[in-house]
CSV table of C-alpha atoms in Angstrom, one decimal:
chain,number,residue,atom,x,y,z
H,1104,MET,CA,38.9,0.0,-23.9
H,1105,GLN,CA,36.6,0.1,-20.9
H,1106,ILE,CA,35.7,3.6,-19.8
H,1107,PRO,CA,36.3,4.3,-16.1
H,1108,LYS,CA,33.1,4.4,-14.0
H,1109,THR,CA,33.7,8.1,-13.1
H,1110,GLU,CA,34.0,9.0,-16.7
H,1111,GLU,CA,30.9,7.0,-17.6
H,1112,THR,CA,29.0,8.9,-14.9
H,1113,LYS,CA,30.2,12.2,-16.1
H,1114,LYS,CA,29.4,11.4,-19.7
H,1115,TYR,CA,25.9,10.3,-18.7
H,1116,LYS,CA,25.3,13.4,-16.7
H,1117,ASP,CA,26.6,15.6,-19.5
H,1118,ASP,CA,24.3,13.9,-22.0
H,1119,TYR,CA,21.3,13.9,-19.7
H,1120,ILE,CA,18.7,16.5,-20.3
H,1121,PRO,CA,17.6,17.6,-16.8
H,1122,TYR,CA,14.1,18.4,-15.8
H,1123,PRO,CA,13.3,22.1,-15.3
H,1124,ARG,CA,14.3,23.7,-12.0
H,1125,ILE,CA,11.5,24.7,-9.6
H,1126,GLU,CA,12.7,28.3,-9.9
H,1127,ASP,CA,12.3,28.2,-13.7
H,1128,ILE,CA,8.7,26.9,-13.4
H,1129,LEU,CA,7.8,29.6,-10.9
H,1130,GLU,CA,9.3,32.2,-13.1
H,1131,LYS,CA,7.1,31.1,-16.1
H,1132,GLY,CA,3.9,31.6,-14.1
H,1133,GLY,CA,0.8,29.5,-13.5
H,1134,PRO,CA,-0.9,27.2,-13.7
H,1135,TYR,CA,1.6,25.3,-11.6
H,1136,PRO,CA,1.9,21.5,-11.3
H,1137,GLN,CA,1.4,20.2,-7.7
H,1138,VAL,CA,4.7,18.3,-7.8
H,1139,ILE,CA,7.7,18.2,-10.2
H,1140,LEU,CA,10.6,15.8,-10.6
H,1141,PRO,CA,14.1,16.7,-9.4
H,1142,GLN,CA,16.4,17.9,-12.2
H,1143,PHE,CA,18.2,14.5,-12.4
H,1144,GLY,CA,15.2,12.3,-11.6
H,1145,GLY,CA,15.3,9.6,-9.0
H,1146,TYR,CA,11.6,9.8,-8.2
H,1147,TRP,CA,8.3,8.9,-9.8
H,1148,ILE,CA,5.0,10.7,-9.8
H,1149,GLU,CA,1.7,8.7,-9.7
H,1150,ASP,CA,-0.3,9.3,-12.9
H,1151,PRO,CA,-4.1,9.3,-12.2
H,1152,GLU,CA,-4.7,8.3,-15.8
H,1153,ALA,CA,-2.5,5.2,-15.6
H,1154,ALA,CA,-3.8,1.9,-14.1
H,1155,LEU,CA,-1.9,1.2,-10.9
H,1156,GLY,CA,-0.5,-2.3,-10.7
H,1157,THR,CA,-1.7,-3.0,-7.3
H,1158,PRO,CA,-1.7,-6.7,-6.4
H,1159,THR,CA,-4.9,-8.4,-5.4
H,1160,SER,CA,-5.7,-9.6,-1.9
H,1161,SER,CA,-4.5,-13.1,-2.9
H,1162,ASP,CA,-1.0,-11.8,-3.3
H,1163,SER,CA,1.2,-12.9,-0.4
H,1164,SER,CA,2.3,-9.3,0.1
H,1165,PHE,CA,-1.1,-8.1,0.9
H,1166,CYS,CA,-3.7,-8.6,3.6
H,1167,GLU,CA,-6.2,-11.4,3.2
H,1168,GLU,CA,-8.4,-10.6,6.2
H,1169,GLU,CA,-11.0,-7.9,6.3
H,1170,ASP,CA,-9.9,-6.6,9.7
H,1171,ASP,CA,-6.3,-6.3,8.3
H,1172,GLY,CA,-7.0,-5.3,4.8
H,1173,LEU,CA,-10.2,-4.2,3.2
H,1174,SER,CA,-12.2,-1.6,5.1
H,1175,PRO,CA,-15.6,-2.9,6.3
H,1176,GLY,CA,-18.2,-1.4,4.0
H,1177,GLY,CA,-20.9,-2.0,6.5
H,1178,GLU,CA,-19.3,0.4,9.0
H,1179,GLY,CA,-18.9,3.5,6.8
H,1180,GLY,CA,-15.9,2.1,5.0
H,1181,PHE,CA,-15.2,2.8,1.4
H,1182,GLY,CA,-13.3,-0.3,0.4
H,1183,TYR,CA,-9.8,1.0,0.4
H,1184,ARG,CA,-7.3,-1.8,1.0
H,1185,LEU,CA,-4.4,-1.7,3.4
H,1186,GLU,CA,-1.4,-3.4,1.7
H,1187,CYS,CA,0.5,-5.2,4.4
H,1188,ASN,CA,2.5,-8.4,4.7
H,1189,SER,CA,-0.2,-11.0,5.5
H,1190,ILE,CA,2.3,-13.9,5.6
H,1191,SER,CA,3.7,-12.5,8.8
H,1192,ARG,CA,0.4,-13.4,10.5
H,1193,ALA,CA,-0.1,-16.7,8.7
H,1194,TYR,CA,1.4,-18.8,11.5
H,1195,ARG,CA,-1.0,-17.3,14.0
H,1196,LYS,CA,-3.9,-17.8,11.6
H,1197,HIS,CA,-3.3,-21.3,10.4
H,1198,PHE,CA,-1.0,-23.0,12.9
H,1199,LEU,CA,-1.2,-21.5,16.4
H,1200,GLY,CA,-3.7,-23.4,18.6
H,1201,ASN,CA,-4.0,-26.2,16.0
H,1202,GLU,CA,-2.2,-29.6,15.9
H,1203,HIS,CA,0.9,-29.1,13.9
H,1204,MET,CA,4.7,-29.8,14.0
H,1205,ASN,CA,7.7,-27.5,13.7
H,1206,TYR,CA,11.1,-28.5,12.4
H,1207,TYR,CA,14.5,-26.9,12.2
H,1208,CYS,CA,17.3,-27.5,9.7
H,1209,THR,CA,20.9,-26.5,10.4
H,1210,ALA,CA,23.3,-24.9,8.0
H,1211,SER,CA,21.7,-25.5,4.6
H,1212,SER,CA,22.9,-23.7,1.5
H,1213,MET,CA,20.2,-21.1,2.3
H,1214,GLY,CA,21.3,-20.8,6.0
H,1215,HIS,CA,19.2,-22.1,8.9
H,1216,LEU,CA,15.6,-23.1,8.1
H,1217,ILE,CA,12.5,-23.3,10.3
H,1218,MET,CA,9.5,-25.2,8.9
H,1219,SER,CA,6.0,-25.6,10.2
H,1220,LEU,CA,3.7,-28.4,8.9
H,1221,LYS,CA,0.0,-29.0,9.4
H,1222,TYR,CA,-2.2,-31.8,8.1
H,1223,GLU,CA,-5.5,-30.5,6.8
H,1224,GLU,CA,-8.6,-32.2,5.3
H,1225,ALA,CA,-11.3,-30.4,3.4
H,1226,ASP,CA,-14.1,-31.9,1.2
H,1227,GLY,CA,-12.5,-35.3,1.5
H,1228,GLN,CA,-9.1,-34.2,0.2
H,1229,GLU,CA,-6.0,-34.4,2.3
H,1230,SER,CA,-3.3,-31.7,2.1
H,1231,LEU,CA,-0.3,-30.3,3.9
H,1232,ARG,CA,0.1,-26.7,4.8
H,1233,ILE,CA,3.8,-25.9,4.9
H,1234,MET,CA,5.5,-22.7,6.1
H,1235,LEU,CA,9.2,-22.5,5.4
H,1236,ARG,CA,11.3,-19.7,6.8
H,1237,PHE,CA,14.7,-18.7,5.6
H,1238,HIS,CA,16.9,-15.6,5.7
H,1239,VAL,CA,15.2,-13.8,2.8
H,1240,GLN,CA,11.5,-14.6,3.2
H,1241,HIS,CA,8.7,-16.9,4.2
H,1242,ILE,CA,7.2,-19.5,1.8
H,1243,LEU,CA,3.6,-20.6,2.6
H,1244,LYS,CA,2.0,-23.3,0.5
H,1245,LEU,CA,-0.9,-25.7,0.6
H,1246,TRP,CA,0.1,-29.0,-1.1
H,1247,TYR,CA,-2.2,-31.8,-2.2
H,1248,ASN,CA,0.4,-34.4,-2.9
H,1249,VAL,CA,3.8,-35.4,-1.4
H,1250,SER,CA,5.7,-35.0,-4.7
H,1251,CYS,CA,5.1,-31.3,-4.6
H,1252,VAL,CA,6.7,-31.2,-1.1
H,1253,PHE,CA,9.7,-33.0,-2.5
H,1254,GLN,CA,10.1,-30.4,-5.2
H,1255,LEU,CA,9.8,-27.6,-2.7
H,1256,LEU,CA,12.3,-29.1,-0.4
H,1257,CYS,CA,14.8,-30.8,-2.7
H,1258,ASP,CA,15.5,-28.0,-5.1
H,1259,ASP,CA,17.5,-26.0,-2.7
H,1260,VAL,CA,17.9,-28.0,0.5
H,1261,THR,CA,18.6,-31.5,-0.9
H,1262,GLY,CA,20.1,-33.9,1.6
H,1263,LEU,CA,19.6,-31.9,4.7
H,1264,LYS,CA,17.9,-33.2,7.8
H,1265,PHE,CA,14.9,-31.5,9.4
H,1266,ASN,CA,14.8,-32.2,13.1
H,1267,PRO,CA,11.4,-32.0,15.0
H,1268,VAL,CA,11.2,-29.3,17.5
H,1269,LEU,CA,10.4,-30.7,21.0
H,1270,TYR,CA,9.8,-27.7,23.1
H,1271,PRO,CA,6.4,-26.7,24.7
H,1272,ARG,CA,6.9,-23.0,24.1
H,1273,ALA,CA,8.2,-23.2,20.6
H,1274,SER,CA,5.0,-21.7,19.1
H,1275,GLN,CA,5.4,-18.5,21.1
H,1276,LEU,CA,9.0,-18.1,19.9
H,1277,ILE,CA,8.0,-18.8,16.3
H,1278,VAL,CA,5.1,-16.4,16.3
H,1279,SER,CA,7.3,-13.7,17.8
H,1280,PHE,CA,9.7,-14.1,14.9
H,1281,ASP,CA,7.1,-14.2,12.2
H,1282,GLU,CA,5.4,-11.0,13.5
H,1283,HIS,CA,8.6,-9.0,14.3
H,1284,GLU,CA,7.9,-6.9,11.2
H,1285,VAL,CA,4.2,-6.4,11.9
H,1286,ASN,CA,3.7,-2.7,12.6
H,1287,ASN,CA,0.6,-1.3,14.1
H,1288,THR,CA,2.0,2.1,14.9
H,1289,PHE,CA,3.0,4.8,12.4
H,1290,LYS,CA,4.4,8.3,12.4
H,1291,PHE,CA,4.1,10.7,9.5
H,1292,GLY,CA,5.4,14.1,8.9
H,1293,VAL,CA,3.1,17.0,8.0
H,1294,ILE,CA,4.7,19.9,6.2
H,1295,TYR,CA,3.1,23.3,5.5
H,1296,GLN,CA,4.1,24.9,2.2
H,1297,LYS,CA,3.4,28.4,1.2
H,1298,PHE,CA,3.4,29.7,-2.3
H,1299,GLY,CA,6.8,30.0,-3.9
H,1300,GLN,CA,8.7,28.2,-1.2
H,1301,THR,CA,11.6,26.1,-2.7
H,1302,THR,CA,13.9,25.2,0.2
H,1303,GLU,CA,13.6,23.1,3.4
H,1304,GLU,CA,14.7,26.2,5.4
H,1305,GLU,CA,11.6,28.0,4.2
H,1306,LEU,CA,9.3,25.0,4.8
H,1307,PHE,CA,10.5,24.4,8.4
H,1308,GLY,CA,10.5,28.1,9.1
H,1309,ASN,CA,6.7,28.4,8.8
H,1310,ASN,CA,5.0,29.0,12.1
H,1311,GLU,CA,1.4,30.2,11.5
H,1312,GLU,CA,-1.4,27.8,11.0
H,1313,THR,CA,-4.0,29.2,8.6
H,1314,PRO,CA,-7.7,28.2,9.0
H,1315,ALA,CA,-7.3,26.0,5.9
H,1316,PHE,CA,-4.4,24.1,7.5
H,1317,THR,CA,-6.2,23.7,10.8
H,1318,GLU,CA,-9.2,22.3,8.8
H,1319,PHE,CA,-6.9,19.8,7.1
H,1320,LEU,CA,-5.3,18.7,10.4
H,1321,SER,CA,-8.8,18.0,11.7
H,1322,VAL,CA,-9.3,15.5,8.8
H,1323,LEU,CA,-6.1,13.7,9.8
H,1324,GLY,CA,-6.9,13.3,13.5
H,1325,ASP,CA,-7.5,14.9,16.8
H,1326,ASN,CA,-5.5,17.6,18.4
H,1327,ILE,CA,-4.0,16.2,21.6
H,1328,GLU,CA,-2.0,17.5,24.6
H,1329,LEU,CA,1.4,15.8,24.7
H,1330,GLN,CA,1.9,16.1,28.4
H,1331,ASP,CA,1.2,12.6,30.0
H,1332,PHE,CA,-0.2,11.3,26.7
H,1333,LYS,CA,-0.7,7.5,27.0
H,1334,GLY,CA,-1.0,6.5,23.4
H,1335,PHE,CA,1.7,6.0,20.7
H,1336,ARG,CA,3.9,9.1,21.0
H,1337,GLY,CA,5.9,8.6,17.8
H,1338,GLY,CA,9.2,9.8,19.5
H,1339,LEU,CA,7.6,12.9,20.9
H,1340,ASP,CA,8.3,14.0,24.5
H,1341,VAL,CA,5.3,13.5,26.7
H,1342,SER,CA,7.0,14.3,30.0
H,1343,HIS,CA,9.0,17.5,29.7
H,1344,GLY,CA,7.5,19.4,26.8
H,1345,GLN,CA,10.7,19.4,24.7
H,1346,THR,CA,8.9,18.6,21.5
H,1347,GLY,CA,6.0,21.0,21.9
H,1348,SER,CA,2.8,21.0,23.9
H,1349,GLU,CA,0.4,19.5,21.4
H,1350,SER,CA,0.2,17.3,18.3
H,1351,VAL,CA,-2.2,15.4,16.0
H,1352,TYR,CA,-3.0,11.8,16.7
H,1353,THR,CA,-5.6,9.2,15.5
H,1354,THR,CA,-6.4,5.6,15.4
H,1355,PHE,CA,-7.3,3.8,12.2
H,1356,ARG,CA,-8.2,0.2,11.7
H,1357,GLN,CA,-6.5,-1.0,14.9
H,1358,ARG,CA,-3.5,1.1,14.1
H,1359,GLU,CA,-2.2,4.2,16.0
H,1360,ILE,CA,-0.9,7.2,14.0
H,1361,MET,CA,1.1,10.2,15.4
H,1362,PHE,CA,1.7,13.1,13.1
H,1363,HIS,CA,4.8,15.2,13.3
H,1364,VAL,CA,3.3,18.6,12.4
H,1365,SER,CA,6.0,21.1,11.4
H,1366,THR,CA,4.2,24.1,12.8
H,1367,LYS,CA,3.6,22.3,16.2
H,1368,LEU,CA,7.2,21.3,16.7
H,1369,PRO,CA,9.5,23.7,18.6
H,1370,PHE,CA,10.7,26.8,16.7
H,1371,THR,CA,14.3,28.0,17.5
H,1372,ASP,CA,15.1,31.6,16.9
H,1373,GLY,CA,18.4,32.0,15.0
H,1374,ASP,CA,18.4,28.4,13.7
H,1375,ILE,CA,18.0,28.6,10.0
H,1376,GLN,CA,17.7,24.9,9.6
H,1377,GLN,CA,15.2,24.4,12.4
H,1378,LEU,CA,16.9,21.2,13.5
H,1379,GLN,CA,14.3,20.6,16.2
H,1380,ARG,CA,11.7,20.2,13.5
H,1381,LYS,CA,13.8,18.4,10.9
H,1382,ARG,CA,15.0,15.9,13.5
H,1383,HIS,CA,11.6,14.4,13.6
H,1384,ILE,CA,10.2,14.9,10.1
H,1385,GLY,CA,13.5,14.1,8.5
H,1386,ASN,CA,13.5,10.8,10.2
H,1387,ASP,CA,10.0,9.9,9.0
H,1388,ILE,CA,9.6,7.7,6.0
H,1389,VAL,CA,6.5,9.3,4.6
H,1390,ALA,CA,5.3,12.9,4.8
H,1391,ALA,CA,2.1,14.8,3.8
H,1392,VAL,CA,2.7,18.2,2.3
H,1393,PHE,CA,-0.2,20.7,2.7
H,1394,GLN,CA,-0.1,23.4,0.0
H,1395,VAL,CA,-2.1,26.5,1.0
H,1396,GLU,CA,-2.4,27.5,-2.6
H,1397,PRO,CA,-1.2,26.2,-6.0
H,1398,THR,CA,2.6,25.9,-5.9
H,1399,PRO,CA,5.1,23.3,-7.1
H,1400,PHE,CA,6.9,20.9,-4.8
H,1401,VAL,CA,10.0,19.0,-5.6
H,1402,PRO,CA,10.7,15.8,-3.5
H,1403,ASP,CA,14.4,16.4,-3.1
H,1404,MET,CA,13.7,19.8,-1.5
H,1405,ILE,CA,14.3,18.2,1.9
H,1406,ALA,CA,17.6,16.5,2.4
H,1407,SER,CA,16.9,13.2,4.2
H,1408,ASN,CA,18.1,9.6,4.1
H,1409,PHE,CA,14.7,8.4,5.4
H,1410,LEU,CA,12.0,10.3,3.6
H,1411,HIS,CA,11.0,8.2,0.6
H,1412,ALA,CA,7.4,9.2,-0.3
H,1413,TYR,CA,5.3,12.3,-0.2
H,1414,VAL,CA,1.5,12.8,-0.4
H,1415,LEU,CA,0.7,16.3,-1.7
H,1416,VAL,CA,-2.6,17.9,-0.6
H,1417,GLN,CA,-3.9,21.2,-2.0
H,1418,ALA,CA,-7.0,22.8,-0.5
H,1419,GLU,CA,-9.7,24.4,-2.8
H,1420,ASN,CA,-12.5,26.4,-1.3
H,1421,PRO,CA,-11.3,25.9,2.3
H,1422,GLY,CA,-13.7,26.8,5.1
H,1423,THR,CA,-16.8,26.2,3.1
H,1424,ASP,CA,-19.3,23.5,2.5
H,1425,HIS,CA,-17.6,22.8,-0.8
H,1426,THR,CA,-14.1,22.2,0.4
H,1427,THR,CA,-12.2,19.9,-1.8
H,1428,TYR,CA,-8.6,18.5,-1.8
H,1429,LYS,CA,-6.4,17.9,-4.8
H,1430,VAL,CA,-4.0,15.0,-4.2
H,1431,SER,CA,-0.7,14.0,-5.8
H,1432,VAL,CA,1.8,11.3,-4.9
H,1433,THR,CA,5.6,11.0,-5.5
H,1434,ALA,CA,8.2,8.6,-4.2
H,1435,ARG,CA,11.7,7.5,-4.8
H,1436,GLU,CA,12.2,5.3,-7.9
H,1437,ASP,CA,13.0,2.1,-6.0
H,1438,VAL,CA,9.7,2.3,-4.1
H,1439,PRO,CA,7.1,0.1,-5.7
H,1440,PRO,CA,3.7,1.5,-6.6
H,1441,PHE,CA,1.1,1.5,-3.8
H,1442,GLY,CA,-2.6,2.0,-3.6
H,1443,PRO,CA,-5.3,3.0,-3.4
H,1444,PRO,CA,-4.9,4.5,-6.9
H,1445,LEU,CA,-5.6,8.1,-7.4
H,1446,PRO,CA,-8.9,8.8,-9.2
H,1447,ASN,CA,-9.0,10.9,-12.3
H,1448,PRO,CA,-9.3,13.8,-11.6
H,1449,SER,CA,-7.6,13.3,-8.2
H,1450,VAL,CA,-9.9,15.6,-6.3
H,1451,PHE,CA,-11.8,14.6,-3.1
H,1452,LYS,CA,-14.6,16.3,-1.3
H,1453,LYS,CA,-13.9,16.9,2.4
H,1454,GLY,CA,-15.4,14.0,4.3
H,1455,PRO,CA,-15.0,10.5,5.7
H,1456,GLU,CA,-14.1,9.0,2.3
H,1457,PHE,CA,-11.2,11.5,1.8
H,1458,ARG,CA,-9.9,10.7,5.3
H,1459,GLU,CA,-10.0,7.0,4.7
H,1460,PHE,CA,-8.3,7.3,1.4
H,1461,LEU,CA,-5.6,9.6,2.8
H,1462,LEU,CA,-4.8,7.5,5.8
H,1463,THR,CA,-4.8,4.3,3.8
H,1464,LYS,CA,-2.5,5.9,1.2
H,1465,LEU,CA,0.0,7.0,3.9
H,1466,ILE,CA,0.1,3.6,5.6
H,1467,ASN,CA,0.5,1.8,2.2
H,1468,ALA,CA,3.2,4.3,1.3
H,1469,GLU,CA,5.3,3.4,4.3
H,1470,ASN,CA,4.8,-0.3,3.7
H,1471,ALA,CA,5.9,0.1,0.1
H,1472,CYS,CA,8.9,2.2,1.2
H,1473,CYS,CA,10.1,-0.6,3.4
H,1474,LYS,CA,10.6,-2.7,0.1
H,1475,SER,CA,13.0,-0.1,-1.3
H,1476,ASP,CA,16.7,-1.0,-1.5
H,1477,LYS,CA,17.8,0.8,1.6
H,1478,PHE,CA,15.1,-0.5,4.0
H,1479,ALA,CA,15.0,-4.0,2.4
H,1480,LYS,CA,18.7,-4.6,3.1
H,1481,LEU,CA,18.2,-3.4,6.7
H,1482,GLU,CA,15.3,-5.8,7.1
H,1483,GLU,CA,17.1,-8.7,5.6
H,1484,ARG,CA,20.0,-8.3,8.0
H,1485,THR,CA,17.6,-8.0,10.9
H,1486,ARG,CA,15.6,-11.1,9.8
H,1487,ALA,CA,18.8,-13.2,9.3
H,1488,ALA,CA,20.0,-12.4,12.8
H,1489,LEU,CA,16.6,-13.1,14.4
H,1490,LEU,CA,16.2,-16.4,12.4
H,1491,ASP,CA,19.6,-17.6,13.6
H,1492,ASN,CA,18.7,-16.8,17.2
H,1493,LEU,CA,15.4,-18.6,16.8
H,1494,HIS,CA,17.1,-21.7,15.3
H,1495,ASP,CA,19.7,-21.8,18.1
H,1496,GLU,CA,17.0,-21.5,20.8
H,1497,LEU,CA,14.8,-24.2,19.3
H,1498,HIS,CA,17.8,-26.5,18.9
H,1499,ARG,CA,19.0,-25.8,22.5
H,1500,GLN,CA,15.5,-26.3,24.0
H,1501,THR,CA,14.9,-29.5,22.0
H,1502,GLN,CA,18.3,-30.9,23.2
H,1503,ALA,CA,17.3,-30.0,26.7
H,1504,THR,CA,13.9,-31.8,26.3
H,1505,VAL,CA,15.5,-35.1,25.4
H,1506,GLY,CA,18.2,-34.7,28.1
H,1507,LEU,CA,21.1,-33.6,25.9
H,1508,GLY,CA,23.2,-30.4,26.1
H,1509,SER,CA,23.8,-28.0,28.9
H,1510,THR,CA,20.8,-26.2,30.5
H,1511,THR,CA,20.1,-24.0,33.4
H,1512,ASP,CA,18.2,-25.2,36.5
H,1513,GLU,CA,15.2,-23.2,35.4
H,1514,GLU,CA,15.2,-24.9,31.9
H,1515,LYS,CA,15.6,-28.3,33.5
H,1516,LEU,CA,12.4,-27.7,35.6
H,1517,GLU,CA,10.6,-26.4,32.5
H,1518,ASN,CA,11.6,-29.4,30.4
H,1519,GLY,CA,10.7,-32.0,33.0
H,1520,GLY,CA,13.6,-32.5,35.4
H,1521,HIS,CA,17.4,-33.2,35.3
H,1522,GLY,CA,17.3,-35.5,32.3
H,1523,GLY,CA,14.7,-33.7,30.1
H,1524,LEU,CA,11.0,-34.4,29.6
H,1525,LEU,CA,11.4,-37.8,27.8
H,1526,GLU,CA,14.0,-39.1,30.2
H,1527,SER,CA,11.9,-38.1,33.1
H,1528,PHE,CA,8.9,-39.9,31.6
H,1529,LYS,CA,11.0,-43.0,31.0
H,1530,VAL,CA,12.3,-43.0,34.6
H,1531,ARG,CA,8.7,-42.7,36.0
H,1532,CYS,CA,7.5,-45.6,33.9
H,1533,LEU,CA,10.4,-47.7,35.3
H,1534,VAL,CA,9.6,-46.7,38.9
H,1535,LEU,CA,5.9,-47.4,38.6
H,1536,ASP,CA,6.5,-50.8,37.0
H,1537,HIS,CA,9.1,-51.7,39.6
H,1538,LEU,CA,6.6,-50.9,42.4
H,1539,LYS,CA,4.0,-53.1,40.8
H,1540,THR,CA,6.3,-56.1,40.4
H,1541,GLN,CA,8.2,-55.7,43.6
H,1542,SER,CA,6.5,-58.7,45.2
H,1543,LEU,CA,7.8,-60.9,42.4
H,1544,ARG,CA,11.3,-60.0,43.3
H,1545,ARG,CA,12.7,-60.3,39.8
H,1546,PRO,CA,14.5,-57.9,37.5
H,1547,VAL,CA,12.4,-55.8,35.2
H,1548,CYS,CA,13.2,-54.4,31.9
H,1549,VAL,CA,10.6,-52.0,30.6
H,1550,PHE,CA,10.4,-50.9,26.9
H,1551,VAL,CA,8.6,-47.6,26.4
H,1552,ASN,CA,7.4,-46.5,23.0
H,1553,ILE,CA,6.5,-42.8,22.8
H,1554,CYS,CA,4.7,-42.1,19.6
H,1555,MET,CA,4.1,-38.5,18.3
H,1556,ILE,CA,1.8,-37.7,15.4
H,1557,LEU,CA,3.9,-36.1,12.8
H,1558,PRO,CA,2.5,-35.0,9.4
H,1559,CYS,CA,4.0,-36.7,6.4
H,1560,VAL,CA,6.8,-34.7,5.0
H,1561,GLY,CA,8.2,-37.1,2.5
H,1562,VAL,CA,11.6,-38.5,1.5
H,1563,PHE,CA,14.7,-36.5,2.2
H,1564,ARG,CA,17.5,-37.3,-0.3
H,1565,GLN,CA,21.2,-37.4,0.2
H,1566,GLY,CA,23.4,-37.8,-2.9
H,1567,GLY,CA,21.7,-40.3,-5.1
H,1568,GLY,CA,20.0,-42.3,-2.5
H,1569,VAL,CA,17.2,-42.0,0.0
H,1570,CYS,CA,18.3,-40.7,3.4
H,1571,GLY,CA,15.1,-41.1,5.4
H,1572,VAL,CA,11.3,-40.8,5.6
H,1573,VAL,CA,9.2,-38.7,8.0
H,1574,CYS,CA,5.7,-40.2,8.2
H,1575,ARG,CA,2.6,-39.2,10.0
H,1576,HIS,CA,3.2,-41.8,12.7
H,1577,THR,CA,6.9,-41.8,13.7
H,1578,HIS,CA,8.5,-43.4,16.7
H,1579,ILE,CA,10.8,-40.7,18.0
H,1580,LEU,CA,12.1,-42.6,21.1
H,1581,GLN,CA,12.5,-46.3,21.8
H,1582,CYS,CA,14.3,-47.5,24.9
């Protein structure tokens, strides 16, 4: 007999040996771990002794370019890699500004598809660079023979027709879609934790900034006045002072970062929860927790649907020439590991290398959190809606270009007149030829061949037969 799910859950919880409570650890006395797991798990803690499975730069999930990924060693960088979605910038890098063709496919088993194709030749070898977009992800491949293209296209989209996109501004629409998830602005929470604090009310109730905490904030960025601030504000009020008068801000590798510092956000007397502070930090995805002295932190201490990762920083010998920072990292169990890996021991001397490591770790943490179940589902829905909109717009504009479908007056002008660009071109050819032959006073029938250079795509199959072939030289209009 199948056990009801509620009974299974209860049985599992009854049999589960919980982790120690934070109160029990404090009661036993030091030395204290920097971070502990919640009683019933749900998080992981990075182990400095374990090799972190960080993909290489060749992985499609990670930046390929030095300006996007690896820090420039010649400019004081220390080689810490930003882990970002490089395929989002692939169209700009490989296609935009180069001769290529775009295609759209309607209502496949995978939904609408948008494909970009570019013919390339290197060292005497011809190849096709293909970028295929569907609801779940991008596929970017470099193929050296047409049979590989067949395999890519025919496994899941057999028998479907890819129509060429005939719209002058298609590239701008496509690059906007591809880069909709590219993020160059970040906001991170910064929480101050005193010894023995075990609740979010205690954390958000801290007001004073010790010299050690101020020193740590100077590592993160610059203290800025919020009034009339022109940079990325991270949701803070820069007009009316409703979120405090100052904050910490920095730029890092062409990215802007605003920190929501708990002690700089407004404090409300009589509000135990300090909702003014939690409203910002509780809606961040990643937070840094500064521990003024050795004390344990448990990641479910703050109730939040958004906070998925924490970077714990503990100062040793603050305010001296020998200031060091001990670092620990914890995240929810569905967040994949992210770099740079913690050294063993995970202790850094105050200086530029620690700053670069910390900021890189925070940015990579947010990018990794976006792959967790909660955020991945949100992104998939957003991507599907945007892809459908892109497909519909490319189809509509292509129809307008060839003189089909309904268009506005503005679109008619953009696409070459009342009948579309190709129809307008045909009419002009007829008029010019008529003027040249008017003296002959005889009817004229002009045949116009407009040939566009299309990269070879291959054979599209339908059922058991061949449906059609798209070649590098294809007549798309004959009249």
